[in-house]
Amino acid sequence: MAAKSCDGAALRAPYDIAVDPKGGFYFTDPGYVQIKNPIGKLHYVDRSGQVSVVVAKLGYPTGIVFDPARQRVLVAESHFNRIVEFRLSEPGQIESHEVLVQLPKSPDSEYHLANLCLDSEGNLYVTQPQTKTVQVFDPQGRLLGRFSTGTVAPSSVALRSLDATELFLTGDVEGRTRHGKVIRLNLGK
């Protein structure tokens, strides 16, 4: 087991993981739904297995990914419908942070973002289950486009290769209890 607690407290609900080039890894732990008092955390586990909290009081952090240079960690902060960029000074240490992407908020839904991936140019692919789309942003956070996923509310996302010609998604099928799909989108590049 790589981690089950941090600072004597049990992990709540680890969601996503990103491995760093130094042999450690970051993971998000959203906890539970609580917008008024966010309890989500970004953790780091070093090569020796030491677990630390890197950032606390995040609003339901879900997806996490490194930028191509491995100098920034991007985290989907689902409750606030945004992607936060954390610049790293060293493994497990944040130098600065800023909101890279702020998406419109939907009053009828608590969860807005699920997962992330990047292509070789640093373009960010973000799944949005409620809108049944994958949105694509450039490295500066500008919207490049969006892809419909039809009746599938996408959760996880991955590119077949860094050239971003095919996108794979997992998700729930609309109106079907306990039915899901894995779909492939040809991005036409």
Short mmCIF file of N, CA and C in Angstrom, two decimals:
data_model
loop_
_atom_site.label_atom_id
_atom_site.label_comp_id
_atom_site.label_asym_id
_atom_site.label_seq_id
_atom_site.Cartn_x
_atom_site.Cartn_y
_atom_site.Cartn_z
N MET A 1 0.85 -1.18 0.00
CA MET A 1 0.00 0.00 0.00
C MET A 1 0.89 1.24 0.00
N ALA A 2 0.55 2.19 -0.83
CA ALA A 2 1.36 3.41 -0.94
C ALA A 2 0.95 4.47 0.07
N ALA A 3 -0.35 4.56 0.38
CA ALA A 3 -0.81 5.57 1.34
C ALA A 3 -2.21 5.22 1.82
N LYS A 4 -2.44 5.38 3.12
CA LYS A 4 -3.79 5.21 3.65
C LYS A 4 -4.14 6.30 4.67
N SER A 5 -3.12 7.09 5.05
CA SER A 5 -3.37 8.18 5.99
C SER A 5 -2.32 9.27 5.78
N CYS A 6 -2.58 10.42 6.39
CA CYS A 6 -1.64 11.54 6.34
C CYS A 6 -1.77 12.32 7.64
N ASP A 7 -0.67 12.56 8.30
CA ASP A 7 -0.67 13.28 9.57
C ASP A 7 -1.63 12.67 10.57
N GLY A 8 -1.74 11.34 10.57
CA GLY A 8 -2.59 10.63 11.51
C GLY A 8 -4.05 10.57 11.14
N ALA A 9 -4.45 11.19 10.04
CA ALA A 9 -5.85 11.17 9.61
C ALA A 9 -6.00 10.25 8.39
N ALA A 10 -7.07 9.46 8.40
CA ALA A 10 -7.34 8.57 7.27
C ALA A 10 -7.65 9.38 6.02
N LEU A 11 -7.25 8.85 4.88
CA LEU A 11 -7.64 9.47 3.62
C LEU A 11 -9.14 9.26 3.44
N ARG A 12 -9.80 10.20 2.80
CA ARG A 12 -11.26 10.12 2.67
C ARG A 12 -11.69 9.38 1.41
N ALA A 13 -11.28 9.87 0.26
CA ALA A 13 -11.72 9.28 -1.00
C ALA A 13 -10.74 9.65 -2.11
N PRO A 14 -9.51 9.13 -2.08
CA PRO A 14 -8.56 9.48 -3.13
C PRO A 14 -9.17 9.27 -4.51
N TYR A 15 -8.91 10.23 -5.42
CA TYR A 15 -9.61 10.24 -6.70
C TYR A 15 -8.69 10.01 -7.89
N ASP A 16 -7.64 10.83 -8.02
CA ASP A 16 -6.78 10.73 -9.20
C ASP A 16 -5.33 10.89 -8.76
N ILE A 17 -4.41 10.51 -9.67
CA ILE A 17 -3.00 10.45 -9.31
C ILE A 17 -2.14 10.92 -10.49
N ALA A 18 -1.00 11.53 -10.17
CA ALA A 18 -0.02 11.94 -11.19
C ALA A 18 1.37 11.66 -10.63
N VAL A 19 2.14 10.87 -11.36
CA VAL A 19 3.48 10.47 -10.93
C VAL A 19 4.49 11.52 -11.39
N ASP A 20 5.38 11.91 -10.48
CA ASP A 20 6.39 12.92 -10.84
C ASP A 20 7.69 12.24 -11.27
N PRO A 21 8.57 12.97 -11.94
CA PRO A 21 9.81 12.36 -12.45
C PRO A 21 10.83 12.01 -11.36
N LYS A 22 10.60 12.44 -10.13
CA LYS A 22 11.51 12.15 -9.02
C LYS A 22 11.15 10.87 -8.28
N GLY A 23 10.11 10.17 -8.76
CA GLY A 23 9.72 8.91 -8.14
C GLY A 23 8.62 9.02 -7.12
N GLY A 24 8.12 10.21 -6.89
CA GLY A 24 6.98 10.39 -5.99
C GLY A 24 5.70 10.54 -6.80
N PHE A 25 4.62 10.86 -6.11
CA PHE A 25 3.36 11.10 -6.83
C PHE A 25 2.45 12.02 -6.03
N TYR A 26 1.59 12.70 -6.76
CA TYR A 26 0.56 13.56 -6.19
C TYR A 26 -0.77 12.84 -6.33
N PHE A 27 -1.68 13.07 -5.39
CA PHE A 27 -3.04 12.56 -5.58
C PHE A 27 -4.04 13.52 -4.96
N THR A 28 -5.22 13.53 -5.54
CA THR A 28 -6.30 14.36 -5.02
C THR A 28 -7.15 13.52 -4.07
N ASP A 29 -7.67 14.17 -3.05
CA ASP A 29 -8.56 13.53 -2.07
C ASP A 29 -9.71 14.51 -1.81
N PRO A 30 -10.81 14.37 -2.57
CA PRO A 30 -11.90 15.34 -2.45
C PRO A 30 -12.65 15.29 -1.13
N GLY A 31 -12.58 14.16 -0.44
CA GLY A 31 -13.36 14.06 0.80
C GLY A 31 -14.81 13.79 0.47
N TYR A 32 -15.68 14.65 0.92
CA TYR A 32 -17.10 14.51 0.62
C TYR A 32 -17.63 15.86 0.22
N VAL A 33 -18.88 15.88 -0.19
CA VAL A 33 -19.49 17.11 -0.71
C VAL A 33 -19.73 18.09 0.42
N GLN A 34 -19.09 19.25 0.33
CA GLN A 34 -19.29 20.30 1.32
C GLN A 34 -18.76 21.61 0.74
N ILE A 35 -19.62 22.36 0.08
CA ILE A 35 -19.19 23.58 -0.60
C ILE A 35 -18.86 24.69 0.38
N LYS A 36 -19.63 24.85 1.45
CA LYS A 36 -19.43 25.97 2.37
C LYS A 36 -18.10 25.90 3.10
N ASN A 37 -17.61 24.71 3.32
CA ASN A 37 -16.35 24.53 4.03
C ASN A 37 -15.54 23.45 3.32
N PRO A 38 -14.89 23.78 2.19
CA PRO A 38 -14.18 22.77 1.41
C PRO A 38 -13.13 22.03 2.24
N ILE A 39 -13.08 20.71 2.05
CA ILE A 39 -12.14 19.88 2.80
C ILE A 39 -11.21 19.08 1.90
N GLY A 40 -11.29 19.29 0.60
CA GLY A 40 -10.44 18.54 -0.33
C GLY A 40 -8.97 18.87 -0.16
N LYS A 41 -8.12 17.91 -0.53
CA LYS A 41 -6.68 18.09 -0.38
C LYS A 41 -5.93 17.57 -1.60
N LEU A 42 -4.77 18.16 -1.80
CA LEU A 42 -3.79 17.65 -2.73
C LEU A 42 -2.64 17.12 -1.89
N HIS A 43 -2.32 15.85 -2.06
CA HIS A 43 -1.26 15.20 -1.29
C HIS A 43 -0.06 14.90 -2.17
N TYR A 44 1.08 14.72 -1.51
CA TYR A 44 2.29 14.25 -2.20
C TYR A 44 2.88 13.09 -1.40
N VAL A 45 3.30 12.05 -2.12
CA VAL A 45 3.97 10.92 -1.51
C VAL A 45 5.37 10.84 -2.13
N ASP A 46 6.40 10.97 -1.29
CA ASP A 46 7.76 10.93 -1.83
C ASP A 46 8.23 9.49 -2.01
N ARG A 47 9.43 9.34 -2.54
CA ARG A 47 9.98 8.01 -2.84
C ARG A 47 10.03 7.09 -1.63
N SER A 48 10.22 7.68 -0.45
CA SER A 48 10.32 6.87 0.77
C SER A 48 8.96 6.47 1.31
N GLY A 49 7.88 7.03 0.73
CA GLY A 49 6.53 6.71 1.19
C GLY A 49 5.94 7.72 2.15
N GLN A 50 6.67 8.80 2.43
CA GLN A 50 6.18 9.85 3.32
C GLN A 50 5.05 10.62 2.63
N VAL A 51 3.89 10.70 3.29
CA VAL A 51 2.72 11.39 2.74
C VAL A 51 2.60 12.77 3.37
N SER A 52 2.38 13.79 2.55
CA SER A 52 2.19 15.14 3.08
C SER A 52 1.04 15.83 2.36
N VAL A 53 0.45 16.80 3.04
CA VAL A 53 -0.58 17.64 2.43
C VAL A 53 0.14 18.79 1.75
N VAL A 54 -0.11 18.95 0.46
CA VAL A 54 0.49 20.04 -0.30
C VAL A 54 -0.42 21.25 -0.28
N VAL A 55 -1.72 21.02 -0.48
CA VAL A 55 -2.73 22.08 -0.46
C VAL A 55 -3.97 21.51 0.22
N ALA A 56 -4.57 22.30 1.11
CA ALA A 56 -5.80 21.91 1.80
C ALA A 56 -6.93 22.87 1.42
N LYS A 57 -8.13 22.54 1.83
CA LYS A 57 -9.32 23.36 1.64
C LYS A 57 -9.65 23.59 0.16
N LEU A 58 -9.46 22.54 -0.63
CA LEU A 58 -9.86 22.59 -2.03
C LEU A 58 -11.31 22.18 -2.16
N GLY A 59 -12.00 22.73 -3.14
CA GLY A 59 -13.41 22.43 -3.37
C GLY A 59 -13.60 21.22 -4.27
N TYR A 60 -13.57 20.05 -3.69
CA TYR A 60 -13.76 18.76 -4.34
C TYR A 60 -12.79 18.57 -5.51
N PRO A 61 -11.48 18.45 -5.21
CA PRO A 61 -10.50 18.24 -6.28
C PRO A 61 -10.64 16.84 -6.88
N THR A 62 -10.64 16.79 -8.19
CA THR A 62 -10.81 15.50 -8.87
C THR A 62 -9.58 15.22 -9.73
N GLY A 63 -9.64 15.55 -11.01
CA GLY A 63 -8.55 15.24 -11.93
C GLY A 63 -7.27 15.99 -11.63
N ILE A 64 -6.14 15.37 -11.97
CA ILE A 64 -4.83 15.98 -11.79
C ILE A 64 -3.92 15.54 -12.93
N VAL A 65 -3.09 16.45 -13.41
CA VAL A 65 -2.16 16.14 -14.49
C VAL A 65 -0.97 17.11 -14.42
N PHE A 66 0.20 16.63 -14.85
CA PHE A 66 1.38 17.49 -14.98
C PHE A 66 1.37 18.16 -16.34
N ASP A 67 1.94 19.36 -16.40
CA ASP A 67 2.20 19.97 -17.71
C ASP A 67 3.37 19.23 -18.35
N PRO A 68 3.59 19.39 -19.67
CA PRO A 68 4.66 18.63 -20.33
C PRO A 68 6.05 18.86 -19.73
N ALA A 69 6.34 20.04 -19.20
CA ALA A 69 7.65 20.32 -18.61
C ALA A 69 7.77 19.80 -17.18
N ARG A 70 6.68 19.31 -16.62
CA ARG A 70 6.64 18.81 -15.25
C ARG A 70 6.98 19.87 -14.22
N GLN A 71 6.63 21.12 -14.52
CA GLN A 71 6.87 22.22 -13.59
C GLN A 71 5.58 22.71 -12.94
N ARG A 72 4.46 22.25 -13.47
CA ARG A 72 3.15 22.65 -12.94
C ARG A 72 2.27 21.41 -12.79
N VAL A 73 1.44 21.44 -11.76
CA VAL A 73 0.41 20.43 -11.58
C VAL A 73 -0.92 21.14 -11.78
N LEU A 74 -1.76 20.60 -12.64
CA LEU A 74 -3.09 21.15 -12.88
C LEU A 74 -4.11 20.28 -12.17
N VAL A 75 -5.01 20.91 -11.43
CA VAL A 75 -6.01 20.19 -10.64
C VAL A 75 -7.40 20.71 -10.97
N ALA A 76 -8.32 19.79 -11.23
CA ALA A 76 -9.72 20.16 -11.43
C ALA A 76 -10.35 20.34 -10.05
N GLU A 77 -10.78 21.56 -9.76
CA GLU A 77 -11.47 21.85 -8.50
C GLU A 77 -12.96 21.89 -8.83
N SER A 78 -13.58 20.74 -8.72
CA SER A 78 -14.91 20.50 -9.27
C SER A 78 -16.00 21.42 -8.72
N HIS A 79 -16.01 21.64 -7.41
CA HIS A 79 -17.08 22.47 -6.84
C HIS A 79 -17.06 23.91 -7.31
N PHE A 80 -15.90 24.39 -7.68
CA PHE A 80 -15.79 25.76 -8.15
C PHE A 80 -15.68 25.83 -9.67
N ASN A 81 -15.80 24.65 -10.31
CA ASN A 81 -15.82 24.54 -11.77
C ASN A 81 -14.61 25.23 -12.40
N ARG A 82 -13.43 24.90 -11.88
CA ARG A 82 -12.23 25.56 -12.39
C ARG A 82 -11.03 24.60 -12.37
N ILE A 83 -10.03 24.98 -13.15
CA ILE A 83 -8.76 24.27 -13.16
C ILE A 83 -7.74 25.20 -12.51
N VAL A 84 -7.08 24.70 -11.47
CA VAL A 84 -6.08 25.50 -10.76
C VAL A 84 -4.70 24.98 -11.14
N GLU A 85 -3.81 25.91 -11.44
CA GLU A 85 -2.43 25.60 -11.80
C GLU A 85 -1.55 25.84 -10.57
N PHE A 86 -0.85 24.81 -10.15
CA PHE A 86 0.09 24.91 -9.04
C PHE A 86 1.50 24.81 -9.60
N ARG A 87 2.28 25.87 -9.46
CA ARG A 87 3.68 25.86 -9.90
C ARG A 87 4.53 25.24 -8.79
N LEU A 88 5.39 24.34 -9.17
CA LEU A 88 6.20 23.60 -8.20
C LEU A 88 7.59 24.20 -8.06
N SER A 89 8.05 24.34 -6.82
CA SER A 89 9.43 24.77 -6.59
C SER A 89 10.34 23.55 -6.46
N GLU A 90 9.78 22.48 -5.94
CA GLU A 90 10.45 21.19 -5.82
C GLU A 90 9.35 20.16 -5.55
N PRO A 91 9.66 18.87 -5.61
CA PRO A 91 8.61 17.88 -5.38
C PRO A 91 7.89 18.09 -4.04
N GLY A 92 6.58 18.17 -4.11
CA GLY A 92 5.76 18.34 -2.91
C GLY A 92 5.69 19.75 -2.39
N GLN A 93 6.30 20.71 -3.09
CA GLN A 93 6.32 22.11 -2.63
C GLN A 93 5.74 23.02 -3.71
N ILE A 94 4.75 23.82 -3.32
CA ILE A 94 4.10 24.76 -4.24
C ILE A 94 4.78 26.12 -4.14
N GLU A 95 5.15 26.66 -5.28
CA GLU A 95 5.75 27.99 -5.36
C GLU A 95 4.66 29.05 -5.46
N SER A 96 3.66 28.78 -6.31
CA SER A 96 2.55 29.72 -6.49
C SER A 96 1.39 28.96 -7.12
N HIS A 97 0.23 29.60 -7.14
CA HIS A 97 -0.92 28.99 -7.81
C HIS A 97 -1.81 30.08 -8.38
N GLU A 98 -2.58 29.70 -9.38
CA GLU A 98 -3.55 30.61 -9.98
C GLU A 98 -4.62 29.78 -10.69
N VAL A 99 -5.76 30.40 -10.91
CA VAL A 99 -6.82 29.75 -11.66
C VAL A 99 -6.45 29.85 -13.13
N LEU A 100 -6.30 28.71 -13.78
CA LEU A 100 -5.97 28.67 -15.20
C LEU A 100 -7.23 28.76 -16.05
N VAL A 101 -8.28 28.03 -15.65
CA VAL A 101 -9.55 28.01 -16.38
C VAL A 101 -10.69 28.15 -15.39
N GLN A 102 -11.59 29.09 -15.64
CA GLN A 102 -12.82 29.22 -14.85
C GLN A 102 -13.98 28.97 -15.79
N LEU A 103 -14.68 27.88 -15.58
CA LEU A 103 -15.83 27.55 -16.41
C LEU A 103 -17.10 28.10 -15.78
N PRO A 104 -18.13 28.35 -16.59
CA PRO A 104 -19.39 28.84 -16.02
C PRO A 104 -19.93 27.85 -15.00
N LYS A 105 -20.55 28.38 -13.97
CA LYS A 105 -21.13 27.53 -12.92
C LYS A 105 -22.57 27.20 -13.27
N SER A 106 -22.96 25.99 -12.95
CA SER A 106 -24.31 25.52 -13.20
C SER A 106 -25.05 25.42 -11.87
N PRO A 107 -26.14 26.16 -11.69
CA PRO A 107 -26.85 26.13 -10.41
C PRO A 107 -27.54 24.81 -10.11
N ASP A 108 -27.76 23.97 -11.13
CA ASP A 108 -28.51 22.74 -10.92
C ASP A 108 -27.62 21.51 -10.73
N SER A 109 -26.33 21.71 -10.54
CA SER A 109 -25.44 20.57 -10.42
C SER A 109 -24.32 20.86 -9.43
N GLU A 110 -23.97 19.86 -8.62
CA GLU A 110 -22.87 20.03 -7.68
C GLU A 110 -21.52 19.68 -8.29
N TYR A 111 -21.49 18.71 -9.18
CA TYR A 111 -20.23 18.27 -9.77
C TYR A 111 -20.13 18.77 -11.19
N HIS A 112 -19.04 19.41 -11.49
CA HIS A 112 -18.89 20.03 -12.80
C HIS A 112 -17.77 19.42 -13.62
N LEU A 113 -16.64 19.14 -13.03
CA LEU A 113 -15.48 18.62 -13.74
C LEU A 113 -15.13 17.26 -13.19
N ALA A 114 -14.59 16.41 -14.04
CA ALA A 114 -14.19 15.09 -13.56
C ALA A 114 -12.70 14.86 -13.74
N ASN A 115 -12.24 14.77 -14.99
CA ASN A 115 -10.86 14.38 -15.18
C ASN A 115 -10.18 15.18 -16.27
N LEU A 116 -8.85 15.03 -16.34
CA LEU A 116 -8.01 15.84 -17.22
C LEU A 116 -6.97 14.98 -17.92
N CYS A 117 -6.53 15.44 -19.08
CA CYS A 117 -5.31 14.92 -19.71
C CYS A 117 -4.74 16.01 -20.60
N LEU A 118 -3.47 15.87 -20.95
CA LEU A 118 -2.76 16.84 -21.79
C LEU A 118 -2.19 16.17 -23.02
N ASP A 119 -2.10 16.94 -24.12
CA ASP A 119 -1.39 16.45 -25.29
C ASP A 119 0.04 17.01 -25.27
N SER A 120 0.82 16.68 -26.28
CA SER A 120 2.23 17.08 -26.31
C SER A 120 2.43 18.58 -26.43
N GLU A 121 1.41 19.30 -26.90
CA GLU A 121 1.50 20.76 -27.01
C GLU A 121 1.04 21.47 -25.75
N GLY A 122 0.64 20.69 -24.74
CA GLY A 122 0.18 21.28 -23.50
C GLY A 122 -1.28 21.65 -23.49
N ASN A 123 -2.03 21.24 -24.53
CA ASN A 123 -3.48 21.50 -24.55
C ASN A 123 -4.16 20.59 -23.54
N LEU A 124 -5.10 21.14 -22.82
CA LEU A 124 -5.75 20.46 -21.71
C LEU A 124 -7.14 19.98 -22.12
N TYR A 125 -7.42 18.70 -21.90
CA TYR A 125 -8.72 18.09 -22.19
C TYR A 125 -9.42 17.87 -20.86
N VAL A 126 -10.64 18.41 -20.73
CA VAL A 126 -11.37 18.40 -19.46
C VAL A 126 -12.74 17.76 -19.67
N THR A 127 -13.05 16.72 -18.90
CA THR A 127 -14.38 16.10 -19.01
C THR A 127 -15.37 16.86 -18.15
N GLN A 128 -16.58 17.03 -18.69
CA GLN A 128 -17.69 17.66 -17.97
C GLN A 128 -18.91 16.75 -18.08
N PRO A 129 -19.14 15.92 -17.05
CA PRO A 129 -20.24 14.96 -17.12
C PRO A 129 -21.62 15.58 -17.35
N GLN A 130 -21.93 16.69 -16.69
CA GLN A 130 -23.28 17.26 -16.80
C GLN A 130 -23.58 17.79 -18.20
N THR A 131 -22.58 18.31 -18.88
CA THR A 131 -22.80 18.83 -20.23
C THR A 131 -22.50 17.79 -21.30
N LYS A 132 -22.02 16.62 -20.88
CA LYS A 132 -21.67 15.54 -21.80
C LYS A 132 -20.70 16.02 -22.87
N THR A 133 -19.66 16.70 -22.40
CA THR A 133 -18.66 17.22 -23.32
C THR A 133 -17.25 17.02 -22.76
N VAL A 134 -16.31 17.13 -23.68
CA VAL A 134 -14.90 17.28 -23.34
C VAL A 134 -14.51 18.63 -23.91
N GLN A 135 -14.00 19.50 -23.05
CA GLN A 135 -13.57 20.82 -23.51
C GLN A 135 -12.05 20.82 -23.61
N VAL A 136 -11.54 21.57 -24.59
CA VAL A 136 -10.10 21.62 -24.84
C VAL A 136 -9.63 23.06 -24.67
N PHE A 137 -8.56 23.24 -23.88
CA PHE A 137 -7.99 24.56 -23.60
C PHE A 137 -6.52 24.56 -23.97
N ASP A 138 -6.03 25.71 -24.43
CA ASP A 138 -4.60 25.84 -24.72
C ASP A 138 -3.84 26.02 -23.41
N PRO A 139 -2.50 26.03 -23.44
CA PRO A 139 -1.73 26.15 -22.19
C PRO A 139 -1.98 27.42 -21.39
N GLN A 140 -2.55 28.45 -22.02
CA GLN A 140 -2.88 29.69 -21.31
C GLN A 140 -4.31 29.68 -20.78
N GLY A 141 -5.05 28.59 -21.00
CA GLY A 141 -6.41 28.48 -20.48
C GLY A 141 -7.49 28.98 -21.41
N ARG A 142 -7.17 29.26 -22.67
CA ARG A 142 -8.18 29.72 -23.64
C ARG A 142 -8.87 28.52 -24.27
N LEU A 143 -10.18 28.62 -24.40
CA LEU A 143 -10.97 27.54 -24.98
C LEU A 143 -10.64 27.37 -26.46
N LEU A 144 -10.25 26.15 -26.84
CA LEU A 144 -9.98 25.84 -28.24
C LEU A 144 -11.17 25.18 -28.91
N GLY A 145 -11.97 24.45 -28.13
CA GLY A 145 -13.13 23.75 -28.69
C GLY A 145 -13.71 22.78 -27.70
N ARG A 146 -14.77 22.12 -28.15
CA ARG A 146 -15.39 21.10 -27.30
C ARG A 146 -15.91 19.98 -28.17
N PHE A 147 -15.95 18.81 -27.58
CA PHE A 147 -16.44 17.62 -28.26
C PHE A 147 -17.62 17.07 -27.48
N SER A 148 -18.69 16.75 -28.18
CA SER A 148 -19.85 16.12 -27.55
C SER A 148 -19.56 14.64 -27.35
N THR A 149 -20.05 14.10 -26.24
CA THR A 149 -19.91 12.67 -25.98
C THR A 149 -21.24 11.96 -26.12
N GLY A 150 -22.20 12.61 -26.75
CA GLY A 150 -23.51 11.99 -26.99
C GLY A 150 -24.26 11.77 -25.70
N THR A 151 -24.65 10.53 -25.45
CA THR A 151 -25.43 10.22 -24.24
C THR A 151 -24.56 9.81 -23.07
N VAL A 152 -23.25 9.85 -23.24
CA VAL A 152 -22.33 9.43 -22.18
C VAL A 152 -21.88 10.64 -21.37
N ALA A 153 -22.06 10.55 -20.05
CA ALA A 153 -21.55 11.57 -19.12
C ALA A 153 -20.11 11.19 -18.81
N PRO A 154 -19.12 11.85 -19.44
CA PRO A 154 -17.73 11.38 -19.34
C PRO A 154 -17.12 11.60 -17.97
N SER A 155 -16.32 10.62 -17.57
CA SER A 155 -15.57 10.77 -16.32
C SER A 155 -14.08 10.76 -16.65
N SER A 156 -13.48 9.61 -16.86
CA SER A 156 -12.05 9.55 -17.16
C SER A 156 -11.78 9.82 -18.63
N VAL A 157 -10.57 10.33 -18.90
CA VAL A 157 -10.19 10.69 -20.27
C VAL A 157 -8.71 10.38 -20.47
N ALA A 158 -8.38 9.89 -21.67
CA ALA A 158 -6.98 9.61 -22.02
C ALA A 158 -6.81 9.72 -23.52
N LEU A 159 -5.65 10.17 -23.93
CA LEU A 159 -5.30 10.22 -25.34
C LEU A 159 -4.59 8.94 -25.73
N ARG A 160 -4.87 8.45 -26.95
CA ARG A 160 -4.18 7.25 -27.43
C ARG A 160 -2.68 7.52 -27.51
N SER A 161 -2.32 8.68 -28.02
CA SER A 161 -0.92 9.07 -28.12
C SER A 161 -0.85 10.58 -27.94
N LEU A 162 0.34 11.09 -27.76
CA LEU A 162 0.49 12.52 -27.52
C LEU A 162 0.14 13.38 -28.72
N ASP A 163 0.01 12.77 -29.91
CA ASP A 163 -0.37 13.58 -31.08
C ASP A 163 -1.86 13.91 -31.09
N ALA A 164 -2.59 13.40 -30.13
CA ALA A 164 -3.99 13.77 -29.90
C ALA A 164 -4.89 13.50 -31.10
N THR A 165 -4.78 12.30 -31.67
CA THR A 165 -5.68 11.96 -32.77
C THR A 165 -6.91 11.20 -32.29
N GLU A 166 -6.79 10.49 -31.18
CA GLU A 166 -7.93 9.77 -30.62
C GLU A 166 -8.01 9.99 -29.12
N LEU A 167 -9.23 10.18 -28.65
CA LEU A 167 -9.49 10.41 -27.24
C LEU A 167 -10.37 9.27 -26.74
N PHE A 168 -9.99 8.67 -25.62
CA PHE A 168 -10.79 7.61 -25.01
C PHE A 168 -11.43 8.15 -23.73
N LEU A 169 -12.68 7.76 -23.52
CA LEU A 169 -13.45 8.25 -22.37
C LEU A 169 -14.20 7.11 -21.72
N THR A 170 -14.37 7.20 -20.41
CA THR A 170 -15.29 6.32 -19.70
C THR A 170 -16.43 7.18 -19.19
N GLY A 171 -17.59 6.57 -18.97
CA GLY A 171 -18.69 7.35 -18.42
C GLY A 171 -19.97 6.57 -18.29
N ASP A 172 -20.93 7.22 -17.66
CA ASP A 172 -22.26 6.66 -17.47
C ASP A 172 -23.13 6.98 -18.67
N VAL A 173 -24.04 6.07 -18.99
CA VAL A 173 -24.98 6.30 -20.08
C VAL A 173 -26.21 6.98 -19.50
N GLU A 174 -26.61 8.08 -20.13
CA GLU A 174 -27.75 8.87 -19.67
C GLU A 174 -29.01 8.01 -19.55
N GLY A 175 -29.68 8.16 -18.41
CA GLY A 175 -30.96 7.49 -18.20
C GLY A 175 -30.86 6.01 -17.91
N ARG A 176 -29.67 5.47 -17.75
CA ARG A 176 -29.50 4.05 -17.50
C ARG A 176 -28.78 3.85 -16.18
N THR A 177 -29.44 3.23 -15.24
CA THR A 177 -28.82 2.96 -13.95
C THR A 177 -27.78 1.85 -14.11
N ARG A 178 -26.59 2.12 -13.61
CA ARG A 178 -25.49 1.15 -13.61
C ARG A 178 -25.11 0.66 -15.01
N HIS A 179 -25.20 1.54 -15.97
CA HIS A 179 -24.73 1.22 -17.32
C HIS A 179 -23.70 2.25 -17.73
N GLY A 180 -22.61 1.79 -18.25
CA GLY A 180 -21.56 2.70 -18.68
C GLY A 180 -20.99 2.29 -20.01
N LYS A 181 -20.07 3.10 -20.48
CA LYS A 181 -19.43 2.84 -21.77
C LYS A 181 -17.99 3.33 -21.72
N VAL A 182 -17.20 2.76 -22.59
CA VAL A 182 -15.90 3.30 -22.94
C VAL A 182 -16.04 3.71 -24.40
N ILE A 183 -15.78 4.97 -24.69
CA ILE A 183 -15.94 5.44 -26.07
C ILE A 183 -14.64 6.02 -26.60
N ARG A 184 -14.54 6.03 -27.92
CA ARG A 184 -13.38 6.60 -28.59
C ARG A 184 -13.87 7.71 -29.50
N LEU A 185 -13.22 8.86 -29.39
CA LEU A 185 -13.53 9.99 -30.27
C LEU A 185 -12.35 10.22 -31.19
N ASN A 186 -12.61 10.27 -32.49
CA ASN A 186 -11.59 10.63 -33.46
C ASN A 186 -11.55 12.15 -33.50
N LEU A 187 -10.42 12.73 -33.18
CA LEU A 187 -10.31 14.18 -33.09
C LEU A 187 -10.02 14.84 -34.43
N GLY A 188 -9.89 14.04 -35.47
CA GLY A 188 -9.76 14.59 -36.82
C GLY A 188 -8.50 15.36 -37.09
N LYS A 189 -7.43 15.03 -36.41
CA LYS A 189 -6.16 15.75 -36.65
C LYS A 189 -5.35 15.06 -37.72
#
